[in-house]
PDB file of C-alpha atoms (C1' of nucleotides) in Angstrom:
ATOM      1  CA  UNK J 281      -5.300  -5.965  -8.605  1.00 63.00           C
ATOM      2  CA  UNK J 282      -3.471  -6.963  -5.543  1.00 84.00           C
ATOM      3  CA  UNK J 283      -0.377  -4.969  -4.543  1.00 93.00           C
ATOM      4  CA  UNK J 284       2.065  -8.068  -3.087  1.00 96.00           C
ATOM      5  CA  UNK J 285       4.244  -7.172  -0.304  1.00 96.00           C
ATOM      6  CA  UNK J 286       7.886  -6.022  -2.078  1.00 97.00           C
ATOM      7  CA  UNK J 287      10.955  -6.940   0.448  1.00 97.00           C
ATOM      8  CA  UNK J 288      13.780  -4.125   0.379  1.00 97.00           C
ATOM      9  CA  UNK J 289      15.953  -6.235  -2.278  1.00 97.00           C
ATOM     10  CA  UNK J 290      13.344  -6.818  -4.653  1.00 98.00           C
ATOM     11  CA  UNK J 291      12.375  -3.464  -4.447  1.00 98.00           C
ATOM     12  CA  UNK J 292      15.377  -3.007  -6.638  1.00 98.00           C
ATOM     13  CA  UNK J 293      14.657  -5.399  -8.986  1.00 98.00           C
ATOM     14  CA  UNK J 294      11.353  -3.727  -9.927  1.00 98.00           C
ATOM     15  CA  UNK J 295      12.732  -0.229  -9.776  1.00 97.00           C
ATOM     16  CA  UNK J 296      15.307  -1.154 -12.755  1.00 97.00           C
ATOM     17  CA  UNK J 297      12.214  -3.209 -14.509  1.00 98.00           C
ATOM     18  CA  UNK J 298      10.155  -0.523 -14.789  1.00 96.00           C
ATOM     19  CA  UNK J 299      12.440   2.088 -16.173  1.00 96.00           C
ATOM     20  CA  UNK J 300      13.978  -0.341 -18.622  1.00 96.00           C
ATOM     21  CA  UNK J 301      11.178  -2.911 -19.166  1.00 89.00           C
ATOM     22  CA  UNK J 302      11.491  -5.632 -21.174  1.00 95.00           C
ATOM     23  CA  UNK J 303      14.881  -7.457 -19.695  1.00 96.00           C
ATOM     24  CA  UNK J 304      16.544 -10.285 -20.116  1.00 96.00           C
ATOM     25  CA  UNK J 305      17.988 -12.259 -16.666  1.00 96.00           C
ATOM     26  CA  UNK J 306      21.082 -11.447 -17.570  1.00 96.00           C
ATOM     27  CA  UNK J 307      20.520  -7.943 -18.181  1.00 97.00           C
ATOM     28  CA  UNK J 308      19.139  -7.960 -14.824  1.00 97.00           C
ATOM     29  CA  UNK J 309      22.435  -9.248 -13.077  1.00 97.00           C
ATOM     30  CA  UNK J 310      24.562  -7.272 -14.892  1.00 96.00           C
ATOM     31  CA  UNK J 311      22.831  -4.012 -13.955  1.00 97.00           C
ATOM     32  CA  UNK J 312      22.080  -5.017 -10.360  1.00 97.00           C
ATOM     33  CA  UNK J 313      25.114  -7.222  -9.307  1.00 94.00           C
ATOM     34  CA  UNK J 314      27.216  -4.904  -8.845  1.00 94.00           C
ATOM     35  CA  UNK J 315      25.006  -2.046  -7.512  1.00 95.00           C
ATOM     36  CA  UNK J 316      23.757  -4.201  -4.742  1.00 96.00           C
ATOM     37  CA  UNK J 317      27.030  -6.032  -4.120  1.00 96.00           C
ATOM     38  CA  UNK J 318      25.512  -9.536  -4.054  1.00 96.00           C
ATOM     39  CA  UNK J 319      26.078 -12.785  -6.727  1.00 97.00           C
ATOM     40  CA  UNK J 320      24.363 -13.191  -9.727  1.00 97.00           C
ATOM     41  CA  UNK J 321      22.380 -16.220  -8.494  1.00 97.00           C
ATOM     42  CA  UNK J 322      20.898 -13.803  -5.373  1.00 98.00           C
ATOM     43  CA  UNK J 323      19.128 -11.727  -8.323  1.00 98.00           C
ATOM     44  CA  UNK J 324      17.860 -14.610  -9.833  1.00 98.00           C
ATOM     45  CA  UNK J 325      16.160 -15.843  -6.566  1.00 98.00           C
ATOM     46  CA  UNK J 326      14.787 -12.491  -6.570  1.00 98.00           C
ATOM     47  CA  UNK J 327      13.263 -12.353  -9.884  1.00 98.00           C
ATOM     48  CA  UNK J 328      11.897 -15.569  -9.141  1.00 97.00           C
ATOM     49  CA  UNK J 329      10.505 -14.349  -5.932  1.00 98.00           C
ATOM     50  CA  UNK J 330       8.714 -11.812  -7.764  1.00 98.00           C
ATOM     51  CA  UNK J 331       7.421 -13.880 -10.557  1.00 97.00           C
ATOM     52  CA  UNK J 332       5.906 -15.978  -7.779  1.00 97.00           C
ATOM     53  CA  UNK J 333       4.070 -13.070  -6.247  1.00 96.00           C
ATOM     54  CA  UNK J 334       2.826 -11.917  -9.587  1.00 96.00           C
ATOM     55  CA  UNK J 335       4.928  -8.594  -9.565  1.00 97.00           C
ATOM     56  CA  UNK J 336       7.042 -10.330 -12.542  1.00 97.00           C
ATOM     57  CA  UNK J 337       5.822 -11.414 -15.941  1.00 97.00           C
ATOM     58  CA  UNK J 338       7.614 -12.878 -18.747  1.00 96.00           C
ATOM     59  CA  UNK J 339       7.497 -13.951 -22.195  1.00 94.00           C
ATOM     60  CA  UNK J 340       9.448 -16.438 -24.388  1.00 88.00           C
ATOM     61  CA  UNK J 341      12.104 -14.728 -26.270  1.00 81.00           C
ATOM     62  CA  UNK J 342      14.245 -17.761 -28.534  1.00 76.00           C
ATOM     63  CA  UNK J 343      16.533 -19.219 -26.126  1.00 75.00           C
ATOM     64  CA  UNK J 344      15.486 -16.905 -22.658  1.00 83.00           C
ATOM     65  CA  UNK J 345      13.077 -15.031 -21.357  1.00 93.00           C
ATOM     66  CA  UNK J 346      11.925 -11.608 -20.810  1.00 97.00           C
ATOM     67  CA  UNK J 347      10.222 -10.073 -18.015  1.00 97.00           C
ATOM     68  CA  UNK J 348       8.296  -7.578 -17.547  1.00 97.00           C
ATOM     69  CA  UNK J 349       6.266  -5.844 -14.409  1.00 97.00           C
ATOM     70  CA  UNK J 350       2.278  -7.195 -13.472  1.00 97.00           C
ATOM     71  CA  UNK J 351       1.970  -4.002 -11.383  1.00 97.00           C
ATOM     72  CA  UNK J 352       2.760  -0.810 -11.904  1.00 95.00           C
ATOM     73  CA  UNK J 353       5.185   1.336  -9.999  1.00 93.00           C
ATOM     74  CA  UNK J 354       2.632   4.056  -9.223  1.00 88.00           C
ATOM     75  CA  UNK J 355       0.392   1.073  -7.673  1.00 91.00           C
ATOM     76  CA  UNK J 356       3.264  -0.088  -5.804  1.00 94.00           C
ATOM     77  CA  UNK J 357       4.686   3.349  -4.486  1.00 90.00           C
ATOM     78  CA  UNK J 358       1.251   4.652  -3.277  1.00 86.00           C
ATOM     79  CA  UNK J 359       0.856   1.216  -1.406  1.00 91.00           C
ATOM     80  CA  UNK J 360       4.095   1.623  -0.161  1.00 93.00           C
ATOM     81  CA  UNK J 361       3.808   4.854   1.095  1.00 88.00           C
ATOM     82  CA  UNK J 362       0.699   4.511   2.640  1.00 86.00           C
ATOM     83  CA  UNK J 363       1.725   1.406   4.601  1.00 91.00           C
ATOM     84  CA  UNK J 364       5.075   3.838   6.007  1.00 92.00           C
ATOM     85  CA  UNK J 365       2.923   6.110   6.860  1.00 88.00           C
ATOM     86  CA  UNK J 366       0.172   4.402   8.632  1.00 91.00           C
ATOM     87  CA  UNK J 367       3.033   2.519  10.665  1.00 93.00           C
ATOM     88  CA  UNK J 368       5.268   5.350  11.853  1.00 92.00           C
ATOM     89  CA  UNK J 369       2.388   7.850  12.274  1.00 87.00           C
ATOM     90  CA  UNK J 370      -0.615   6.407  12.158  1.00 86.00           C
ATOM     91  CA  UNK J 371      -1.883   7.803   9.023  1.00 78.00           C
ATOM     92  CA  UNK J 372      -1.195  11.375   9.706  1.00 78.00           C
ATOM     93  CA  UNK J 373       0.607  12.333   6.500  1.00 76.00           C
ATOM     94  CA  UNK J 374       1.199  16.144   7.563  1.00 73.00           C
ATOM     95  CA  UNK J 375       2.896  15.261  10.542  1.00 77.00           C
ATOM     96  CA  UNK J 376       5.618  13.278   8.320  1.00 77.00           C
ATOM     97  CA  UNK J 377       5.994  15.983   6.016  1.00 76.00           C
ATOM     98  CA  UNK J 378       6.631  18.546   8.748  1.00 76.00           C
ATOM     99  CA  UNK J 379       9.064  16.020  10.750  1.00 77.00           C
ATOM    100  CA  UNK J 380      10.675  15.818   7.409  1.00 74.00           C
ATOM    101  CA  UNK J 381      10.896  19.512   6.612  1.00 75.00           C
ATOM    102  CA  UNK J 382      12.670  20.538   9.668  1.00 74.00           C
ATOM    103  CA  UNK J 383      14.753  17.903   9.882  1.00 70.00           C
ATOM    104  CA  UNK J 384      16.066  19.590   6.802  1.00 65.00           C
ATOM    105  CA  UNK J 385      16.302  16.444   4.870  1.00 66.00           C
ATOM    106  CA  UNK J 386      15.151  18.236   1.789  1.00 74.00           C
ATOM    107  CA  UNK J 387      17.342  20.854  -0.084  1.00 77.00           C
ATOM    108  CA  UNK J 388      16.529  23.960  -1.041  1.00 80.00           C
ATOM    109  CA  UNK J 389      15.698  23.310  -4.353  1.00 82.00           C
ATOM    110  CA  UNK J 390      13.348  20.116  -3.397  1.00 79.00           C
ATOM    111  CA  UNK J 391      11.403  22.657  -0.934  1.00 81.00           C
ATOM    112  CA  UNK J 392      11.188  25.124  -4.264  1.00 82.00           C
ATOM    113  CA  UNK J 393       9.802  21.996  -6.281  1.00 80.00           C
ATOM    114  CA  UNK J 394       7.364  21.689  -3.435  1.00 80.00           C
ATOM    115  CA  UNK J 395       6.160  24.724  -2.979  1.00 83.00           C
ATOM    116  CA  UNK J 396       5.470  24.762  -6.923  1.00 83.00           C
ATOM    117  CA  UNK J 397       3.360  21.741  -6.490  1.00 80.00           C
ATOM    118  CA  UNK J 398       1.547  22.824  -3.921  1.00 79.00           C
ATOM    119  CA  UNK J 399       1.059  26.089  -5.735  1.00 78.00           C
ATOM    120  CA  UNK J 400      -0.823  24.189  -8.269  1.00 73.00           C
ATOM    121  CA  UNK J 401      -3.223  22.814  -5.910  1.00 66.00           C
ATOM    122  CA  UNK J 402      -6.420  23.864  -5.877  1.00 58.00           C
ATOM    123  CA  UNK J 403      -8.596  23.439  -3.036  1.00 54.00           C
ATOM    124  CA  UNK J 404     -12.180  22.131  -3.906  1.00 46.00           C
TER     125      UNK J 404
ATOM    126  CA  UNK O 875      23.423   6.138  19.088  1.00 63.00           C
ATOM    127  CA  UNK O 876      22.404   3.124  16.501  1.00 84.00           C
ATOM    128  CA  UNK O 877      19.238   2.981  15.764  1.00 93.00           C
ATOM    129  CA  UNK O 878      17.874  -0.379  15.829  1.00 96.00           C
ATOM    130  CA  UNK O 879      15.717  -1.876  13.094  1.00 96.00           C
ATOM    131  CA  UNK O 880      12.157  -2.127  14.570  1.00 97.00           C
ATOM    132  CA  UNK O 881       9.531  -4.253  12.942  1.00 97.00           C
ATOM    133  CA  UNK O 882       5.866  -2.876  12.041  1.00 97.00           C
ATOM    134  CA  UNK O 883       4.339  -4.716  15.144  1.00 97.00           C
ATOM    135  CA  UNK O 884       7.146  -3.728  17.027  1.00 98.00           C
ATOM    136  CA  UNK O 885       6.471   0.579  16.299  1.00 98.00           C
ATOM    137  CA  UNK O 886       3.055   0.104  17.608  1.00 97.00           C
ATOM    138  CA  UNK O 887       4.268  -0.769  21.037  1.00 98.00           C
ATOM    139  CA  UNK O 888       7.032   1.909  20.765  1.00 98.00           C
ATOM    140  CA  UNK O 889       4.406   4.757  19.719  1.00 97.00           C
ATOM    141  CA  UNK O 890       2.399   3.565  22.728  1.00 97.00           C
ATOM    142  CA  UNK O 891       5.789   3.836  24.667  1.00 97.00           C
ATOM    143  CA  UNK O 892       6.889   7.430  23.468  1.00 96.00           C
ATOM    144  CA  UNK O 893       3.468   8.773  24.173  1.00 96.00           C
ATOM    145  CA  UNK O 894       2.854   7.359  27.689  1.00 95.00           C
ATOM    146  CA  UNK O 895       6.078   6.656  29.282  1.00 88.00           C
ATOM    147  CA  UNK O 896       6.690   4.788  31.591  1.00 95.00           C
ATOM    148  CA  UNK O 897       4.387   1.885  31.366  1.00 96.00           C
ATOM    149  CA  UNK O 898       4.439  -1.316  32.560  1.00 96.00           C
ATOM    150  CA  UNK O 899       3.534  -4.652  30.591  1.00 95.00           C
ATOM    151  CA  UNK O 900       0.341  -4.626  31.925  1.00 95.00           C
ATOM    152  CA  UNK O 901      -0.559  -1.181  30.876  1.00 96.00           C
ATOM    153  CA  UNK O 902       0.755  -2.208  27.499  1.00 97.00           C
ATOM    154  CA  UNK O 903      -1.398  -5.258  26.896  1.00 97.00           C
ATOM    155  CA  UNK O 904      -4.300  -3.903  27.794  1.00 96.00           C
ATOM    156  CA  UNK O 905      -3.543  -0.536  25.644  1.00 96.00           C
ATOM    157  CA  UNK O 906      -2.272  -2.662  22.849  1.00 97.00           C
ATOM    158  CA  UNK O 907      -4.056  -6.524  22.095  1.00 94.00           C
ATOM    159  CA  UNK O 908      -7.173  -4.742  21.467  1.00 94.00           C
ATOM    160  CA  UNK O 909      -6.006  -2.464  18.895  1.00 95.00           C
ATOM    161  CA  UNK O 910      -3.383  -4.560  17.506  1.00 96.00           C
ATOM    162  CA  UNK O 911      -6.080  -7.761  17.842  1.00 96.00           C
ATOM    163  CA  UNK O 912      -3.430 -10.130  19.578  1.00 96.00           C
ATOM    164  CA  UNK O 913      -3.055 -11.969  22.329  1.00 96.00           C
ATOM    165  CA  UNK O 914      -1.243 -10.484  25.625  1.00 96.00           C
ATOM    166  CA  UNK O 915       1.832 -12.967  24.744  1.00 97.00           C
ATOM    167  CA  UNK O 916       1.940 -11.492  21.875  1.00 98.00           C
ATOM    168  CA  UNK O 917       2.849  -8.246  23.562  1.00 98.00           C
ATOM    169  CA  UNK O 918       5.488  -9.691  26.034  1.00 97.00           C
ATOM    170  CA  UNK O 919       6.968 -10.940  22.989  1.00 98.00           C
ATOM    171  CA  UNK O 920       7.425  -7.224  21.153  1.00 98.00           C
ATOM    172  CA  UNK O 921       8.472  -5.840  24.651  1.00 98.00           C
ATOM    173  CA  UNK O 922      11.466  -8.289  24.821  1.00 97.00           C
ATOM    174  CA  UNK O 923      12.494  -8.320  21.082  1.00 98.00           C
ATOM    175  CA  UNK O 924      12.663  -4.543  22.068  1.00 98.00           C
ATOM    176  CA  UNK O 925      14.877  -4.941  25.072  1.00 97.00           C
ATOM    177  CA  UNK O 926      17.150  -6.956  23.155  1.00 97.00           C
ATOM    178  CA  UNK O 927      17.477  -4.626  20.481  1.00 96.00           C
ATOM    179  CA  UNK O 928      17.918  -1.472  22.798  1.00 96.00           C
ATOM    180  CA  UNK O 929      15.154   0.136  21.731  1.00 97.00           C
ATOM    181  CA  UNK O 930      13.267  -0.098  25.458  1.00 97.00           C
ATOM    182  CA  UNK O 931      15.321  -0.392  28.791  1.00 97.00           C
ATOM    183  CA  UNK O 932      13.155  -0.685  32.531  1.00 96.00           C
ATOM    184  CA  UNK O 933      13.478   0.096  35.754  1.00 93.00           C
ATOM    185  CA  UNK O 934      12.460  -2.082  38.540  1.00 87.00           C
ATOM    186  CA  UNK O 935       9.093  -0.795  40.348  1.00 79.00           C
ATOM    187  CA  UNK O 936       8.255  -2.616  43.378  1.00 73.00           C
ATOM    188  CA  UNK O 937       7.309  -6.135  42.383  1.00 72.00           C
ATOM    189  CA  UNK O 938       7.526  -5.515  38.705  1.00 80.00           C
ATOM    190  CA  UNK O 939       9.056  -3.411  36.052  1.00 92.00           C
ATOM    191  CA  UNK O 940       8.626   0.172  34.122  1.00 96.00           C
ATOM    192  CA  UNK O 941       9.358   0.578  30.523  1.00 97.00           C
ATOM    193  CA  UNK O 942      10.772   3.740  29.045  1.00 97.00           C
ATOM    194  CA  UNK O 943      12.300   4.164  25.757  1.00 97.00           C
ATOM    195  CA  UNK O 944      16.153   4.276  24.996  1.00 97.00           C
ATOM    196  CA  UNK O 945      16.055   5.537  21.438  1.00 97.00           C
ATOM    197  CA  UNK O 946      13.729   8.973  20.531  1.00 95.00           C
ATOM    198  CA  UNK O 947      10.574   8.934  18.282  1.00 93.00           C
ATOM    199  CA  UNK O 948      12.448  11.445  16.234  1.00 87.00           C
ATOM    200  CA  UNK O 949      15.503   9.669  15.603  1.00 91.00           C
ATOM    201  CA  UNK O 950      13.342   6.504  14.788  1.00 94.00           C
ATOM    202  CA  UNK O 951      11.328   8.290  12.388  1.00 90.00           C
ATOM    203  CA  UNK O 952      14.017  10.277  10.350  1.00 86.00           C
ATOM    204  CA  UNK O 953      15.971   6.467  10.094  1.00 91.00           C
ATOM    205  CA  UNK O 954      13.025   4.659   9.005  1.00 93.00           C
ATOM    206  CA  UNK O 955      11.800   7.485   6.875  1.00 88.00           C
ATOM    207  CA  UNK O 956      15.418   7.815   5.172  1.00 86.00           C
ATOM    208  CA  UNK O 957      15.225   4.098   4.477  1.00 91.00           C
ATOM    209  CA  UNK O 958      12.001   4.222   2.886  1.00 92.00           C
ATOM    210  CA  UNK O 959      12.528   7.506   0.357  1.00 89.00           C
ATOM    211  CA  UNK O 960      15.870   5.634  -0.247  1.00 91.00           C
ATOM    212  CA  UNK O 961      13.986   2.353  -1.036  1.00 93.00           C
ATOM    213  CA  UNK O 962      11.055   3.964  -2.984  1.00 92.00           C
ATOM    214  CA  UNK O 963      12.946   7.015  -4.773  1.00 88.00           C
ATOM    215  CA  UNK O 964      16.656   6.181  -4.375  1.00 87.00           C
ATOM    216  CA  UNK O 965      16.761   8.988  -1.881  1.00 79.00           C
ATOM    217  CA  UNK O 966      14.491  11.553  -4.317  1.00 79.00           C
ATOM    218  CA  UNK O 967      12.394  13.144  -1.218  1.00 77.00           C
ATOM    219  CA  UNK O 968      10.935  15.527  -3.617  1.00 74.00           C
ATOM    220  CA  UNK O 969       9.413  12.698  -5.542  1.00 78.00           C
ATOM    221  CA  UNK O 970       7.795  11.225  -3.327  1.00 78.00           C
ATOM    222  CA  UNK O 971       5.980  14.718  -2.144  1.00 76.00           C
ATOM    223  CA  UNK O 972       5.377  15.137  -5.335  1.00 76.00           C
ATOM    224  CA  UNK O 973       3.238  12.060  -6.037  1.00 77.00           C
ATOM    225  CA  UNK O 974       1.838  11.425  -2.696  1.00 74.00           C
ATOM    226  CA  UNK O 975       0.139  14.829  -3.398  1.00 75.00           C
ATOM    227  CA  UNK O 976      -0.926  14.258  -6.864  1.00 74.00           C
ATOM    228  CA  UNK O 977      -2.591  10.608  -5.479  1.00 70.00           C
ATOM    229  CA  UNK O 978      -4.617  12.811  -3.691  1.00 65.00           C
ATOM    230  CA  UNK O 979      -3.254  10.989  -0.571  1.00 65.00           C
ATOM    231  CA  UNK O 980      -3.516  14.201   1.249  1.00 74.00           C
ATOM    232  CA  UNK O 981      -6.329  16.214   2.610  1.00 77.00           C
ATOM    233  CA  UNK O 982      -7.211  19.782   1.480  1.00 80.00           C
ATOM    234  CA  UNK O 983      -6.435  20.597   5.381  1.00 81.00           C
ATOM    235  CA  UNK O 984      -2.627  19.030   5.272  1.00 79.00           C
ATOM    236  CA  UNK O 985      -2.009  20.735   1.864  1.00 81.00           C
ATOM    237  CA  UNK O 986      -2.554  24.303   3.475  1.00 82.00           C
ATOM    238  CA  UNK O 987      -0.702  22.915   6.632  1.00 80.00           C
ATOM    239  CA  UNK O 988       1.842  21.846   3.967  1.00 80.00           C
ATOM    240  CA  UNK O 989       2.063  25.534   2.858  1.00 83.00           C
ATOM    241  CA  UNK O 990       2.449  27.102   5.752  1.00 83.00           C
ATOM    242  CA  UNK O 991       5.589  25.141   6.831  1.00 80.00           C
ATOM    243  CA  UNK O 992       7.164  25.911   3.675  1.00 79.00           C
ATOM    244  CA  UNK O 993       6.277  29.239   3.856  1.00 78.00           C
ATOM    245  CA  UNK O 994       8.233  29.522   7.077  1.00 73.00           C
ATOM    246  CA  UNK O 995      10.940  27.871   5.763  1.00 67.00           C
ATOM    247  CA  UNK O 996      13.955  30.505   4.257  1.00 58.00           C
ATOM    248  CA  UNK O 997      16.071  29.772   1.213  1.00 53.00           C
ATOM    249  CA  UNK O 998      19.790  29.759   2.922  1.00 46.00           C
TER     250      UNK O 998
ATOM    251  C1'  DT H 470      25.852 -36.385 -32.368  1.00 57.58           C
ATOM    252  C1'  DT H 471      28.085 -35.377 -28.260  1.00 57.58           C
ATOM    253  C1'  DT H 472      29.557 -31.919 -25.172  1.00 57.58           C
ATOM    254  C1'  DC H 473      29.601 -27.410 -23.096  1.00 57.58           C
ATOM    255  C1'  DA H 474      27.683 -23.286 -21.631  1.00 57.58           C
ATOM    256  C1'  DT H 475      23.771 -20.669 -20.523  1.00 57.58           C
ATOM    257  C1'  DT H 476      19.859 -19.930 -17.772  1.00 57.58           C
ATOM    258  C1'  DG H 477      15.829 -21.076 -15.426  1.00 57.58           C
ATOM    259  C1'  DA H 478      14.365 -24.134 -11.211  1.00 57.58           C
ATOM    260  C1'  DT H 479      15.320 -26.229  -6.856  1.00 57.58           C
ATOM    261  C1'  DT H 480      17.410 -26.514  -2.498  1.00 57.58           C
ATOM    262  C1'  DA H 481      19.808 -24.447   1.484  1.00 57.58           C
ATOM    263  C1'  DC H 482      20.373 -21.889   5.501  1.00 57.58           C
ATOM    264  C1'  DA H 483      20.519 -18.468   8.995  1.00 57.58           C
ATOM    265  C1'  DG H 484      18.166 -14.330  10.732  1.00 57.58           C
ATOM    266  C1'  DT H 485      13.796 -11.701  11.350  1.00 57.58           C
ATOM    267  C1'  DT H 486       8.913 -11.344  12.176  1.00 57.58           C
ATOM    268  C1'  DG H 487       4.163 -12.364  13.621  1.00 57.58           C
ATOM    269  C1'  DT H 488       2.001 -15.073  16.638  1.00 57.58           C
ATOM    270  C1'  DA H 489       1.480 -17.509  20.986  1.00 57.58           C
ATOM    271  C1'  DA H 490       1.982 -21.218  24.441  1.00 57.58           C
ATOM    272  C1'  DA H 491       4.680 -23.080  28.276  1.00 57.58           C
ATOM    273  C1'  DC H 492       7.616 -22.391  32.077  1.00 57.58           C
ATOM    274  C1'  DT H 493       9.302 -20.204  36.276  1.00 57.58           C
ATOM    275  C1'  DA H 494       9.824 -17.211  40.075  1.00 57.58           C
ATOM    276  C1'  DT H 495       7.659 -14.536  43.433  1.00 57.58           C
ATOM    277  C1'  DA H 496       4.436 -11.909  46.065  1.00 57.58           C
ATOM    278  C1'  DT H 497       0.156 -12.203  48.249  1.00 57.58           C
ATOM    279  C1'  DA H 498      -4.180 -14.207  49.757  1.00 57.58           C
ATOM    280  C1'  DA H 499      -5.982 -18.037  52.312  1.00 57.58           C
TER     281       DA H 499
ATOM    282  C1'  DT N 511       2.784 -22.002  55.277  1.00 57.58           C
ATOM    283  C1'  DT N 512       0.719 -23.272  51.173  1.00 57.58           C
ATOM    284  C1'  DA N 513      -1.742 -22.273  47.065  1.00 57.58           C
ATOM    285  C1'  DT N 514      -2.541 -19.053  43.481  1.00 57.58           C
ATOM    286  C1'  DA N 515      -2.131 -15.311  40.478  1.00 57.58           C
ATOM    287  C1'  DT N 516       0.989 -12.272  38.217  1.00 57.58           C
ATOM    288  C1'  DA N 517       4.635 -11.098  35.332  1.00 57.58           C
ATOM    289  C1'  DG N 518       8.916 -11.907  33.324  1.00 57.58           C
ATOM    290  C1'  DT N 519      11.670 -15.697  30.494  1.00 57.58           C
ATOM    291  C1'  DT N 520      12.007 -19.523  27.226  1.00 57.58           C
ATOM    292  C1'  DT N 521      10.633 -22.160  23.651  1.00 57.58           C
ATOM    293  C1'  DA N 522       7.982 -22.895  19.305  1.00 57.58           C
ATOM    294  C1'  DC N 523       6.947 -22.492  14.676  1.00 57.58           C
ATOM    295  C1'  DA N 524       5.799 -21.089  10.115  1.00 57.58           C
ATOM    296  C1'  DA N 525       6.471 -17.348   6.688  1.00 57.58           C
ATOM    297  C1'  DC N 526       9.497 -14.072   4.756  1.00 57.58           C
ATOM    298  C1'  DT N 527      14.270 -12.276   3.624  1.00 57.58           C
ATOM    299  C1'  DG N 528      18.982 -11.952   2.215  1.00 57.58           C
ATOM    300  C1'  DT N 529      22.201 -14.575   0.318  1.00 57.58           C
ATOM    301  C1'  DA N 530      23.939 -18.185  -2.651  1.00 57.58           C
ATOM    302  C1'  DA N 531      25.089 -22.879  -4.373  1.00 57.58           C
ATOM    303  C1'  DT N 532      23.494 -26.790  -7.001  1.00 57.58           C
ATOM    304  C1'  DC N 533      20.600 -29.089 -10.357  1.00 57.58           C
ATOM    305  C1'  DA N 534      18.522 -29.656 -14.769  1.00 57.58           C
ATOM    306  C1'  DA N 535      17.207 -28.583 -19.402  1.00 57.58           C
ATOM    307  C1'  DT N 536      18.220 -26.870 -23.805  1.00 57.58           C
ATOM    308  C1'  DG N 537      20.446 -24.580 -27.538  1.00 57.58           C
ATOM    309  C1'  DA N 538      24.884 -23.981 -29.694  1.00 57.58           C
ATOM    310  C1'  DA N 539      29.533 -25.329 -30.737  1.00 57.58           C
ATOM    311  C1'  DA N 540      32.661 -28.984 -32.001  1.00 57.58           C
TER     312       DA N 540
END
DNA sequence: TTTCATTGATTACAGTTGTAAACTATATAA
DNA sequence: TTATATAGTTTACAACTGTAATCAATGAAA
């Protein structure tokens, strides 16, 4: 299915949906209000942003709703990713990692993490 | 300095920029409405959305202008890569190595690149 | 049953972005 | 000198975003 295009504030909507999937509106505002310092009506312009674009789902529950996510966060990431990638270096993935590594963004224990990935990797 | 927020058609004519400095709008069209499959206004558009942001200054040439970048390609890249991780991962770089590799988003040849920058790279 | 509160839906509005045409000033060819 | 091409400046406009208030429907309390 179709990855939509996820602005930088909805982004945080889905984040909290897919760790704590199913949730209420309200549970919504009350875990993002105050985290991203805007009203309760901004998140619910947001939700309904995303249910628009199909990223949101929901289901009757009694008096409310629930939602849940229509994509999944690994769909979502990869496009993401790829898309950052492709614009600020034209697809070549090393390069970022490398720009990354020096810049010494990472800490020492990320690089260790790192290196045990790529430890696992095994060429074909 | 700030770095400026620069849109995705906006980095293509400041990659062009950082690689072939100075240009002049003419060089840029041509280089970019191909590739970028827009018209030359287009272009002139980008170039003076960057001006006003700061992101490109010129220098008169004779009858018309050079452009030249004010802000670096490095700076650009760590701020726009920052702001992604922190979108995507709430700032967990590791995580986001980690899965782009396991996606298989990388070749065989950037995973032993990969290695050998970590390998260079000493534990403080 | 009437009213109030809750919550989803609609409307608002300015700023950014992608896209491009129209306008204007100026140098150069005729 | 006048016409034309060139290149920089303005204007245009719809879609998307961040941000939020208002409207409407419905269940619960009085």
């Amino acid at each position: 299915m179709n990855i939509p295009k996820i602005s930088d504030a909805e982004w945080e909507v889905m984040k909290l949906i897919w760790k704590s999937s199913p949730l209420t509106s309200e549970e919504m505002v009350d875990s993002l209000s105050g985290k991203m310092n805007c009203s309760p009506s901004t998140i619910k312009t947001y939700i309904n942003r995303l249910l628009k674009k199909g990223a949101l789902g929901y289901e009757k529950d009694g008096r409310s709703y629930v939602y849940y996510a229509k994509v999944s966060e690994k769909d979502c990431i990869l496009a993401e990713s790829k898309n950052f990638i492709e614009k600020v270096y034209d697809g070549a993935t090393a390069m970022f990692f490398a720009n990354f590594i020096e810049e010494k963004a990472l800490t020492d224990e990320e690089i260790q993490q790192l290196r045990e990935l790529l430890k696992d990797k095994k060429p074909k």
